Tab-separated table of C-alpha atoms in Angstrom:
chain	number	residue	atom	x	y	z
A	161	MET	CA	-0.207	0.293	0.039
A	162	ILE	CA	2.726	2.353	0.799
A	163	SER	CA	4.318	1.576	-2.504
A	164	ASP	CA	1.182	2.546	-4.470
A	165	PHE	CA	1.224	5.993	-2.592
A	166	GLN	CA	4.981	6.369	-3.325
A	167	GLU	CA	4.488	5.640	-7.021
A	168	LEU	CA	1.427	8.137	-6.789
A	169	SER	CA	3.623	10.783	-5.166
A	170	ASP	CA	6.505	10.156	-7.638
A	171	LYS	CA	3.964	10.652	-10.665
A	172	ILE	CA	2.501	14.004	-8.989
A	173	ASP	CA	5.920	15.201	-8.850
A	174	GLN	CA	6.405	14.113	-12.332
A	175	LEU	CA	3.527	16.072	-13.661
A	176	ALA	CA	4.472	18.763	-11.413
A	177	GLU	CA	7.736	19.176	-13.312
A	178	MET	CA	6.187	18.755	-16.632
A	179	THR	CA	3.848	21.339	-15.888
A	180	ASN	CA	6.318	23.876	-14.727
A	181	ALA	CA	8.695	23.243	-17.776
A	182	LEU	CA	5.514	23.572	-20.184
A	183	ARG	CA	4.786	26.853	-18.462
A	184	ARG	CA	8.256	28.039	-19.202
A	185	GLU	CA	8.013	26.859	-22.952
A	186	ASN	CA	4.900	28.652	-23.465
A	187	ALA	CA	6.284	31.979	-21.873
A	188	GLN	CA	9.349	31.617	-24.480
A	189	LEU	CA	6.931	30.719	-27.198
A	190	ARG	CA	4.918	33.914	-26.464
A	191	GLN	CA	8.163	36.302	-26.376
A	192	ALA	CA	9.380	34.638	-29.482
A	193	ASN	CA	5.818	35.290	-31.017
A	194	ALA	CA	5.624	38.949	-30.091
A	195	ALA	CA	8.981	39.613	-31.496
A	196	LEU	CA	7.931	37.938	-34.551
A	197	VAL	CA	4.618	40.027	-34.731
A	198	VAL	CA	6.746	43.521	-34.222
A	199	GLU	CA	9.064	42.225	-37.174
A	200	ASN	CA	5.998	41.103	-39.509
A	201	MET	CA	4.304	44.701	-38.982
A	202	GLY	CA	8.049	46.251	-39.791
A	203	TYR	CA	7.918	43.896	-42.990
A	204	GLN	CA	4.472	45.150	-43.780
A	205	ARG	CA	5.146	48.965	-43.362
A	206	ARG	CA	8.228	48.229	-45.683
A	207	LEU	CA	6.130	46.677	-47.904
A	208	SER	CA	3.681	49.322	-48.009
A	209	GLU	CA	6.383	52.080	-48.501
A	210	ALA	CA	7.479	50.175	-51.634
A	211	ALA	CA	4.142	50.009	-52.937
A	212	ASP	CA	3.550	53.577	-52.638
A	213	ARG	CA	6.709	54.280	-54.241
A	214	VAL	CA	6.030	51.978	-57.487
A	215	GLN	CA	2.470	53.667	-57.484
A	216	ALA	CA	4.189	57.017	-57.698
A	217	LEU	CA	6.793	55.946	-60.046
A	218	LEU	CA	3.910	54.327	-62.600
A	219	VAL	CA	2.817	57.946	-63.003
A	220	HIS	CA	5.540	58.924	-64.398
A	221	VAL	CA	5.918	55.941	-66.900
A	222	PRO	CA	4.151	56.628	-70.383
A	223	SER	CA	1.734	54.440	-71.654
A	224	LEU	CA	2.127	51.169	-72.921
A	225	VAL	CA	-0.627	51.615	-75.347
A	226	PRO	CA	1.773	52.132	-78.939
A	227	GLU	CA	0.295	55.704	-80.676
A	228	PRO	CA	-0.747	54.760	-84.097
A	229	VAL	CA	1.923	54.950	-87.128
A	230	LEU	CA	0.797	57.823	-89.814
A	231	ASP	CA	1.994	56.791	-93.470
A	232	GLU	CA	2.966	59.649	-95.704
A	233	ASP	CA	-0.490	60.659	-96.843
A	234	GLU	CA	-1.818	60.726	-93.462
A	235	VAL	CA	1.117	62.821	-92.214
A	236	ALA	CA	0.937	65.236	-94.999
A	237	SER	CA	-3.070	65.856	-94.353
A	238	THR	CA	-2.233	66.326	-90.292
A	239	GLU	CA	0.854	68.927	-91.211
A	240	GLN	CA	-0.568	72.445	-90.418
A	241	PRO	CA	0.561	75.882	-91.984
A	242	ALA	CA	3.307	77.469	-90.038
A	243	GLY	CA	1.064	80.119	-88.709
A	244	ASP	CA	-1.023	77.107	-86.693
A	245	ALA	CA	2.375	75.853	-84.921
A	246	ALA	CA	1.179	77.208	-81.562
A	247	ALA	CA	-2.131	75.482	-82.020
A	248	ALA	CA	-0.239	72.203	-82.874
A	249	ALA	CA	1.963	72.120	-80.009
A	250	GLU	CA	-1.001	72.780	-77.515
A	251	LYS	CA	-2.644	69.756	-79.260
A	252	GLU	CA	0.272	67.742	-78.619
A	253	GLU	CA	0.855	68.735	-74.980
A	254	VAL	CA	-3.026	67.578	-74.338
A	255	ARG	CA	-1.849	64.087	-75.543
């Protein structure tokens, strides 16, 4: 009977040790998780800043749609007299 109590006492001691070890490990994992959350937030901020910079650069990139190529007859019909050079320049700026 005493040996049964001793065996039960030993198992309770093992359980207490295991519980303490798991609590320590849990605390370490929580700290590591908190550090990773902070690191992840930094990466998200950097990614957002990079996306903003790319957006700003894309504003300055010319359109990728090619302008139609005019043949000689169309070029001659679109040319204007020298007096209308200012109007032609304004139209070109609008494009």
